[in-house]
CSV table of N, CA, C and O in Angstrom, one decimal:
chain,number,residue,atom,x,y,z
A,1,MET,N,58.1,5.3,-28.5
A,1,MET,CA,57.3,5.6,-29.7
A,1,MET,C,56.8,7.1,-29.7
A,1,MET,O,57.0,7.8,-30.6
A,2,PHE,N,56.2,7.5,-28.6
A,2,PHE,CA,55.7,8.9,-28.5
A,2,PHE,C,56.6,9.7,-27.6
A,2,PHE,O,56.3,10.8,-27.2
A,3,GLY,N,57.8,9.2,-27.2
A,3,GLY,CA,58.7,9.9,-26.4
A,3,GLY,C,58.4,9.8,-24.9
A,3,GLY,O,58.6,10.7,-24.1
A,4,GLY,N,57.7,8.7,-24.5
A,4,GLY,CA,57.4,8.5,-23.1
A,4,GLY,C,56.2,9.2,-22.6
A,4,GLY,O,55.5,9.8,-23.4
A,5,LYS,N,56.1,9.3,-21.3
A,5,LYS,CA,54.9,9.9,-20.7
A,5,LYS,C,54.8,11.4,-21.0
A,5,LYS,O,53.8,12.0,-21.3
A,6,SER,N,56.0,12.1,-21.0
A,6,SER,CA,56.0,13.5,-21.3
A,6,SER,C,55.6,13.8,-22.8
A,6,SER,O,54.9,14.8,-23.0
A,7,GLY,N,55.9,12.9,-23.7
A,7,GLY,CA,55.5,13.1,-25.1
A,7,GLY,C,54.0,12.9,-25.2
A,7,GLY,O,53.4,13.7,-26.0
A,8,ILE,N,53.4,12.0,-24.5
A,8,ILE,CA,52.0,11.8,-24.6
A,8,ILE,C,51.2,12.9,-23.9
A,8,ILE,O,50.2,13.4,-24.5
A,9,ALA,N,51.8,13.4,-22.8
A,9,ALA,CA,51.2,14.5,-22.1
A,9,ALA,C,51.2,15.8,-23.0
A,9,ALA,O,50.2,16.5,-23.1
A,10,GLY,N,52.3,16.0,-23.7
A,10,GLY,CA,52.4,17.1,-24.6
A,10,GLY,C,51.4,17.0,-25.8
A,10,GLY,O,50.8,18.0,-26.2
A,11,LEU,N,51.3,15.8,-26.3
A,11,LEU,CA,50.3,15.5,-27.4
A,11,LEU,C,48.9,15.8,-26.9
A,11,LEU,O,48.1,16.4,-27.6
A,12,MET,N,48.6,15.4,-25.7
A,12,MET,CA,47.2,15.6,-25.2
A,12,MET,C,47.0,17.1,-24.9
A,12,MET,O,45.9,17.6,-25.2
A,13,LYS,N,48.0,17.8,-24.5
A,13,LYS,CA,47.9,19.3,-24.2
A,13,LYS,C,47.6,20.0,-25.6
A,13,LYS,O,46.8,20.8,-25.7
A,14,GLN,N,48.4,19.5,-26.6
A,14,GLN,CA,48.2,20.1,-27.9
A,14,GLN,C,46.8,19.9,-28.5
A,14,GLN,O,46.2,20.7,-29.0
A,15,ALA,N,46.3,18.7,-28.3
A,15,ALA,CA,45.0,18.3,-28.7
A,15,ALA,C,43.9,19.1,-28.0
A,15,ALA,O,43.0,19.6,-28.7
A,16,GLN,N,44.1,19.4,-26.7
A,16,GLN,CA,43.2,20.2,-26.0
A,16,GLN,C,43.2,21.7,-26.5
A,16,GLN,O,42.2,22.3,-26.6
A,17,GLU,N,44.4,22.2,-26.8
A,17,GLU,CA,44.5,23.5,-27.4
A,17,GLU,C,43.8,23.6,-28.7
A,17,GLU,O,43.1,24.6,-29.0
A,18,VAL,N,44.0,22.6,-29.6
A,18,VAL,CA,43.4,22.6,-30.9
A,18,VAL,C,41.9,22.6,-30.7
A,18,VAL,O,41.1,23.3,-31.4
A,19,GLN,N,41.4,21.8,-29.8
A,19,GLN,CA,40.0,21.6,-29.5
A,19,GLN,C,39.4,23.0,-29.1
A,19,GLN,O,38.3,23.4,-29.5
A,20,LYS,N,40.1,23.7,-28.2
A,20,LYS,CA,39.7,25.0,-27.7
A,20,LYS,C,39.6,26.0,-28.9
A,20,LYS,O,38.6,26.7,-29.0
A,21,LYS,N,40.6,26.0,-29.7
A,21,LYS,CA,40.7,26.9,-30.8
A,21,LYS,C,39.5,26.6,-31.8
A,21,LYS,O,39.0,27.5,-32.4
A,22,MET,N,39.3,25.3,-32.0
A,22,MET,CA,38.2,25.0,-32.9
A,22,MET,C,36.8,25.4,-32.4
A,22,MET,O,36.0,25.9,-33.1
A,23,GLN,N,36.6,25.3,-31.1
A,23,GLN,CA,35.4,25.8,-30.5
A,23,GLN,C,35.2,27.3,-30.6
A,23,GLN,O,34.2,27.8,-30.9
A,24,GLU,N,36.3,28.0,-30.4
A,24,GLU,CA,36.3,29.4,-30.6
A,24,GLU,C,36.0,29.8,-32.0
A,24,GLU,O,35.2,30.7,-32.3
A,25,ALA,N,36.6,29.1,-33.0
A,25,ALA,CA,36.3,29.4,-34.4
A,25,ALA,C,34.9,29.1,-34.7
A,25,ALA,O,34.2,29.9,-35.4
A,26,GLN,N,34.3,28.0,-34.2
A,26,GLN,CA,32.9,27.6,-34.5
A,26,GLN,C,32.0,28.7,-33.9
A,26,GLN,O,31.0,29.0,-34.5
A,27,ASP,N,32.3,29.2,-32.7
A,27,ASP,CA,31.5,30.3,-32.1
A,27,ASP,C,31.5,31.5,-32.9
A,27,ASP,O,30.5,32.2,-33.1
A,28,ALA,N,32.7,31.9,-33.4
A,28,ALA,CA,32.9,33.1,-34.3
A,28,ALA,C,32.1,32.9,-35.6
A,28,ALA,O,31.5,33.8,-36.0
A,29,ILE,N,32.2,31.7,-36.1
A,29,ILE,CA,31.4,31.4,-37.4
A,29,ILE,C,29.9,31.6,-37.1
A,29,ILE,O,29.2,32.2,-37.9
A,30,ALA,N,29.4,31.1,-36.0
A,30,ALA,CA,28.0,31.2,-35.7
A,30,ALA,C,27.5,32.6,-35.6
A,30,ALA,O,26.4,32.9,-36.0
A,31,ARG,N,28.4,33.5,-35.1
A,31,ARG,CA,28.1,34.9,-34.9
A,31,ARG,C,28.3,35.7,-36.2
A,31,ARG,O,27.7,36.8,-36.3
A,32,MET,N,29.0,35.3,-37.1
A,32,MET,CA,29.3,36.1,-38.3
A,32,MET,C,28.1,36.3,-39.2
A,32,MET,O,27.1,35.5,-39.1
A,33,GLU,N,28.1,37.4,-39.9
A,33,GLU,CA,27.0,37.6,-40.9
A,33,GLU,C,27.7,37.9,-42.2
A,33,GLU,O,28.7,38.6,-42.3
A,34,VAL,N,27.1,37.3,-43.3
A,34,VAL,CA,27.6,37.6,-44.6
A,34,VAL,C,26.5,38.0,-45.5
A,34,VAL,O,25.3,37.8,-45.2
A,35,THR,N,26.8,38.8,-46.6
A,35,THR,CA,25.7,39.2,-47.5
A,35,THR,C,26.0,38.7,-48.8
A,35,THR,O,27.1,38.9,-49.4
A,36,GLY,N,25.0,38.0,-49.4
A,36,GLY,CA,25.0,37.5,-50.8
A,36,GLY,C,24.2,38.5,-51.6
A,36,GLY,O,23.3,39.1,-51.1
A,37,GLU,N,24.6,38.6,-52.9
A,37,GLU,CA,23.9,39.5,-53.8
A,37,GLU,C,23.6,38.8,-55.1
A,37,GLU,O,24.2,37.8,-55.4
A,38,ALA,N,22.5,39.4,-55.7
A,38,ALA,CA,22.1,38.9,-57.0
A,38,ALA,C,21.6,40.1,-57.8
A,38,ALA,O,21.2,41.1,-57.3
A,39,GLY,N,21.7,39.9,-59.2
A,39,GLY,CA,21.2,41.0,-60.0
A,39,GLY,C,22.0,42.2,-59.9
A,39,GLY,O,21.4,43.3,-60.0
A,40,GLY,N,23.3,42.1,-59.7
A,40,GLY,CA,24.1,43.3,-59.6
A,40,GLY,C,23.8,44.2,-58.4
A,40,GLY,O,23.9,45.4,-58.4
A,41,GLY,N,23.3,43.5,-57.3
A,41,GLY,CA,23.0,44.2,-56.1
A,41,GLY,C,21.6,44.6,-55.9
A,41,GLY,O,21.2,45.2,-54.9
A,42,LEU,N,20.7,44.2,-56.9
A,42,LEU,CA,19.3,44.5,-56.7
A,42,LEU,C,18.7,43.7,-55.6
A,42,LEU,O,17.7,44.1,-55.0
A,43,ILE,N,19.2,42.5,-55.3
A,43,ILE,CA,18.8,41.7,-54.2
A,43,ILE,C,20.0,41.5,-53.3
A,43,ILE,O,21.1,41.2,-53.7
A,44,LYS,N,19.9,41.8,-52.0
A,44,LYS,CA,20.9,41.5,-51.0
A,44,LYS,C,20.3,40.7,-49.9
A,44,LYS,O,19.3,41.0,-49.3
A,45,VAL,N,21.0,39.6,-49.6
A,45,VAL,CA,20.5,38.6,-48.6
A,45,VAL,C,21.6,38.5,-47.5
A,45,VAL,O,22.7,38.1,-47.8
A,46,THR,N,21.3,38.8,-46.2
A,46,THR,CA,22.2,38.6,-45.1
A,46,THR,C,21.9,37.4,-44.4
A,46,THR,O,20.7,37.1,-44.0
A,47,MET,N,22.9,36.6,-44.1
A,47,MET,CA,22.8,35.3,-43.4
A,47,MET,C,23.8,35.2,-42.4
A,47,MET,O,25.0,35.6,-42.5
A,48,THR,N,23.5,34.4,-41.3
A,48,THR,CA,24.5,34.2,-40.2
A,48,THR,C,25.3,32.9,-40.6
A,48,THR,O,25.0,32.2,-41.6
A,49,GLY,N,26.3,32.7,-39.9
A,49,GLY,CA,27.2,31.5,-40.0
A,49,GLY,C,26.4,30.2,-39.8
A,49,GLY,O,26.9,29.1,-40.2
A,50,LYS,N,25.2,30.3,-39.2
A,50,LYS,CA,24.4,29.1,-38.9
A,50,LYS,C,23.4,29.0,-40.1
A,50,LYS,O,22.4,28.2,-40.0
A,51,HIS,N,23.6,29.7,-41.2
A,51,HIS,CA,22.7,29.7,-42.3
A,51,HIS,C,21.3,30.2,-42.0
A,51,HIS,O,20.3,29.7,-42.6
A,52,GLU,N,21.1,31.1,-41.1
A,52,GLU,CA,19.8,31.7,-40.8
A,52,GLU,C,19.8,33.0,-41.5
A,52,GLU,O,20.7,33.9,-41.4
A,53,LEU,N,18.7,33.2,-42.3
A,53,LEU,CA,18.5,34.5,-42.9
A,53,LEU,C,18.1,35.6,-41.9
A,53,LEU,O,17.2,35.3,-41.1
A,54,VAL,N,18.7,36.7,-42.0
A,54,VAL,CA,18.4,37.8,-41.0
A,54,VAL,C,17.9,39.0,-41.7
A,54,VAL,O,17.2,39.9,-41.1
A,55,LYS,N,18.1,39.1,-43.1
A,55,LYS,CA,17.7,40.3,-43.8
A,55,LYS,C,17.7,40.1,-45.3
A,55,LYS,O,18.5,39.4,-45.8
A,56,VAL,N,16.6,40.6,-45.9
A,56,VAL,CA,16.5,40.5,-47.4
A,56,VAL,C,16.2,42.0,-47.8
A,56,VAL,O,15.3,42.6,-47.4
A,57,GLU,N,17.1,42.5,-48.7
A,57,GLU,CA,16.8,43.8,-49.3
A,57,GLU,C,16.5,43.6,-50.8
A,57,GLU,O,17.2,43.0,-51.5
A,58,ILE,N,15.4,44.3,-51.2
A,58,ILE,CA,14.9,44.2,-52.6
A,58,ILE,C,14.8,45.6,-53.2
A,58,ILE,O,14.1,46.4,-52.6
A,59,ASP,N,15.5,45.8,-54.3
A,59,ASP,CA,15.4,47.1,-55.0
A,59,ASP,C,14.0,47.3,-55.5
A,59,ASP,O,13.3,46.3,-56.0
A,60,ASP,N,13.4,48.5,-55.3
A,60,ASP,CA,12.1,48.8,-55.7
A,60,ASP,C,11.8,48.4,-57.2
A,60,ASP,O,10.7,48.1,-57.6
A,61,SER,N,12.8,48.5,-58.1
A,61,SER,CA,12.6,48.3,-59.5
A,61,SER,C,12.2,46.8,-59.8
A,61,SER,O,11.7,46.6,-60.9
A,62,LEU,N,12.3,45.9,-58.8
A,62,LEU,CA,11.9,44.5,-59.1
A,62,LEU,C,10.5,44.2,-58.7
A,62,LEU,O,10.0,43.1,-58.9
A,63,MET,N,9.8,45.2,-58.1
A,63,MET,CA,8.5,44.9,-57.5
A,63,MET,C,7.4,44.6,-58.6
A,63,MET,O,6.4,44.0,-58.3
A,64,ASP,N,7.7,44.9,-59.8
A,64,ASP,CA,6.7,44.7,-60.9
A,64,ASP,C,6.9,43.4,-61.7
A,64,ASP,O,6.2,43.0,-62.6
A,65,ASP,N,8.0,42.7,-61.3
A,65,ASP,CA,8.4,41.5,-62.1
A,65,ASP,C,8.5,40.3,-61.1
A,65,ASP,O,9.7,40.0,-60.6
A,66,LYS,N,7.4,39.7,-60.7
A,66,LYS,CA,7.4,38.6,-59.7
A,66,LYS,C,8.4,37.5,-60.0
A,66,LYS,O,9.1,37.0,-59.1
A,67,GLU,N,8.4,37.0,-61.2
A,67,GLU,CA,9.2,35.9,-61.6
A,67,GLU,C,10.7,36.2,-61.5
A,67,GLU,O,11.5,35.4,-60.9
A,68,MET,N,11.1,37.4,-61.9
A,68,MET,CA,12.5,37.8,-61.8
A,68,MET,C,12.9,38.0,-60.3
A,68,MET,O,13.9,37.5,-59.9
A,69,LEU,N,11.9,38.5,-59.6
A,69,LEU,CA,12.2,38.7,-58.1
A,69,LEU,C,12.4,37.4,-57.4
A,69,LEU,O,13.4,37.2,-56.7
A,70,GLU,N,11.6,36.4,-57.7
A,70,GLU,CA,11.7,35.1,-57.1
A,70,GLU,C,13.1,34.4,-57.5
A,70,GLU,O,13.8,33.9,-56.7
A,71,ASP,N,13.4,34.6,-58.8
A,71,ASP,CA,14.7,34.0,-59.3
A,71,ASP,C,15.9,34.7,-58.6
A,71,ASP,O,16.9,34.0,-58.2
A,72,LEU,N,15.8,36.0,-58.4
A,72,LEU,CA,16.9,36.7,-57.8
A,72,LEU,C,17.0,36.4,-56.3
A,72,LEU,O,18.1,36.4,-55.8
A,73,ILE,N,15.9,36.2,-55.7
A,73,ILE,CA,16.0,35.9,-54.2
A,73,ILE,C,16.7,34.5,-54.1
A,73,ILE,O,17.5,34.4,-53.2
A,74,VAL,N,16.3,33.6,-54.9
A,74,VAL,CA,17.0,32.3,-54.8
A,74,VAL,C,18.5,32.4,-55.1
A,74,VAL,O,19.3,31.9,-54.3
A,75,ALA,N,18.9,33.2,-56.1
A,75,ALA,CA,20.3,33.4,-56.4
A,75,ALA,C,21.0,34.2,-55.2
A,75,ALA,O,22.1,33.8,-54.9
A,76,GLY,N,20.3,35.1,-54.6
A,76,GLY,CA,20.9,35.8,-53.5
A,76,GLY,C,21.1,34.9,-52.3
A,76,GLY,O,22.2,35.0,-51.6
A,77,VAL,N,20.2,34.1,-52.0
A,77,VAL,CA,20.3,33.1,-50.9
A,77,VAL,C,21.5,32.2,-51.2
A,77,VAL,O,22.3,31.9,-50.3
A,78,ASN,N,21.5,31.6,-52.4
A,78,ASN,CA,22.6,30.7,-52.8
A,78,ASN,C,24.0,31.4,-52.7
A,78,ASN,O,25.0,30.8,-52.3
A,79,SER,N,24.0,32.7,-53.0
A,79,SER,CA,25.3,33.4,-52.9
A,79,SER,C,25.7,33.6,-51.5
A,79,SER,O,26.9,33.4,-51.1
A,80,ALA,N,24.7,33.8,-50.6
A,80,ALA,CA,25.1,34.0,-49.2
A,80,ALA,C,25.5,32.6,-48.6
A,80,ALA,O,26.5,32.6,-47.8
A,81,VAL,N,24.9,31.5,-49.0
A,81,VAL,CA,25.3,30.2,-48.5
A,81,VAL,C,26.7,29.9,-48.9
A,81,VAL,O,27.5,29.4,-48.1
A,82,ARG,N,27.0,30.2,-50.2
A,82,ARG,CA,28.4,30.0,-50.6
A,82,ARG,C,29.4,30.8,-49.8
A,82,ARG,O,30.5,30.3,-49.5
A,83,LYS,N,29.1,32.0,-49.5
A,83,LYS,CA,30.0,32.9,-48.7
A,83,LYS,C,30.1,32.3,-47.3
A,83,LYS,O,31.2,32.3,-46.8
A,84,VAL,N,29.1,31.8,-46.7
A,84,VAL,CA,29.2,31.2,-45.4
A,84,VAL,C,30.1,30.0,-45.4
A,84,VAL,O,31.0,29.8,-44.6
A,85,GLU,N,29.9,29.1,-46.5
A,85,GLU,CA,30.8,27.9,-46.6
A,85,GLU,C,32.2,28.3,-46.8
A,85,GLU,O,33.1,27.7,-46.2
A,86,GLU,N,32.5,29.3,-47.6
A,86,GLU,CA,33.9,29.7,-47.9
A,86,GLU,C,34.5,30.3,-46.6
A,86,GLU,O,35.7,29.9,-46.3
A,87,GLU,N,33.8,31.1,-45.9
A,87,GLU,CA,34.3,31.7,-44.7
A,87,GLU,C,34.6,30.6,-43.6
A,87,GLU,O,35.6,30.6,-42.9
A,88,THR,N,33.6,29.7,-43.5
A,88,THR,CA,33.8,28.6,-42.6
A,88,THR,C,35.0,27.8,-42.9
A,88,THR,O,35.8,27.5,-42.0
A,89,GLN,N,35.2,27.4,-44.2
A,89,GLN,CA,36.4,26.6,-44.6
A,89,GLN,C,37.7,27.4,-44.3
A,89,GLN,O,38.6,26.8,-43.8
A,90,GLN,N,37.7,28.7,-44.5
A,90,GLN,CA,38.9,29.5,-44.3
A,90,GLN,C,39.2,29.5,-42.8
A,90,GLN,O,40.3,29.3,-42.4
A,91,ARG,N,38.2,29.8,-42.0
A,91,ARG,CA,38.4,29.9,-40.5
A,91,ARG,C,38.9,28.6,-39.9
A,91,ARG,O,39.7,28.5,-39.1
A,92,MET,N,38.3,27.5,-40.4
A,92,MET,CA,38.6,26.2,-39.8
A,92,MET,C,40.0,25.8,-40.3
A,92,MET,O,40.8,25.1,-39.6
A,93,ALA,N,40.4,26.2,-41.6
A,93,ALA,CA,41.7,25.9,-42.1
A,93,ALA,C,42.8,26.6,-41.2
A,93,ALA,O,43.9,26.0,-41.0
A,94,GLU,N,42.4,27.8,-40.7
A,94,GLU,CA,43.4,28.5,-39.9
A,94,GLU,C,43.7,27.7,-38.6
A,94,GLU,O,44.8,27.7,-38.1
A,95,VAL,N,42.6,27.1,-38.1
A,95,VAL,CA,42.7,26.3,-36.8
A,95,VAL,C,43.4,25.0,-37.1
A,95,VAL,O,44.3,24.6,-36.3
A,96,THR,N,43.1,24.3,-38.1
A,96,THR,CA,43.6,23.0,-38.4
A,96,THR,C,44.8,23.0,-39.3
A,96,THR,O,45.3,21.9,-39.7
A,97,GLY,N,45.2,24.1,-39.7
A,97,GLY,CA,46.3,24.2,-40.7
A,97,GLY,C,47.6,23.5,-40.4
A,97,GLY,O,48.3,23.0,-41.2
A,98,GLY,N,47.9,23.3,-39.1
A,98,GLY,CA,49.1,22.6,-38.7
A,98,GLY,C,48.9,21.1,-38.6
A,98,GLY,O,49.9,20.4,-38.4
A,99,LEU,N,47.7,20.6,-38.8
A,99,LEU,CA,47.5,19.2,-38.7
A,99,LEU,C,47.5,18.6,-40.1
A,99,LEU,O,46.9,19.1,-41.0
A,100,ASN,N,48.1,17.4,-40.2
A,100,ASN,CA,48.1,16.7,-41.4
A,100,ASN,C,47.0,15.7,-41.4
A,100,ASN,O,47.2,14.5,-40.9
A,101,LEU,N,45.8,16.1,-41.8
A,101,LEU,CA,44.7,15.2,-41.8
A,101,LEU,C,44.6,14.4,-43.1
A,101,LEU,O,44.9,15.0,-44.2
A,102,PRO,N,44.2,13.2,-43.1
A,102,PRO,CA,44.1,12.4,-44.3
A,102,PRO,C,43.0,13.1,-45.2
A,102,PRO,O,42.1,13.8,-44.8
A,103,GLY,N,43.2,12.9,-46.6
A,103,GLY,CA,42.3,13.5,-47.5
A,103,GLY,C,40.8,13.2,-47.2
A,103,GLY,O,40.5,12.0,-46.9
A,104,GLY,N,40.0,14.2,-47.3
A,104,GLY,CA,38.5,14.0,-47.0
A,104,GLY,C,38.2,14.0,-45.5
A,104,GLY,O,37.0,14.0,-45.2
A,105,MET,N,39.1,14.1,-44.7
A,105,MET,CA,38.9,14.2,-43.2
A,105,MET,C,38.9,15.6,-42.8
A,105,MET,O,40.0,16.3,-42.8
A,106,ASN,N,37.8,16.2,-42.4
A,106,ASN,CA,37.7,17.6,-42.0
A,106,ASN,C,37.2,17.7,-40.6
A,106,ASN,O,36.5,16.8,-40.1
A,107,PHE,N,37.6,18.8,-39.9
A,107,PHE,CA,37.1,19.1,-38.6
A,107,PHE,C,35.8,20.0,-38.8
A,107,PHE,O,35.8,20.7,-39.8
A,108,PRO,N,34.8,20.0,-38.0
A,108,PRO,CA,34.7,19.0,-37.0
A,108,PRO,C,34.3,17.6,-37.6
A,108,PRO,O,33.7,17.6,-38.6
A,109,PHE,N,34.6,16.5,-36.9
A,109,PHE,CA,34.4,15.2,-37.5
A,109,PHE,C,32.9,14.9,-37.7
A,109,PHE,O,32.0,15.1,-37.0
């Protein structure tokens, strides 16, 4: 069925290699930083791959409009979150690209 012992051993080795590549990709994702923007760049939010905010830049022109500032900060954070998710999906797809996973089944499980 699997080509005997050597087939199973090869399959196990391949699984270990994929697991190692996945861990490396997850480590790289955790270290990456992305910047989300709102208001045409008036707000810039930098976030790590772990969804931790590390920097918020606010254009001085927004300091007199508290409500707009609050709305743009929310939009900037949401933009950064989307970028982290997109980058995570792309990097994980590179690792799992050769695997035929059933629909809805994603790594890591």
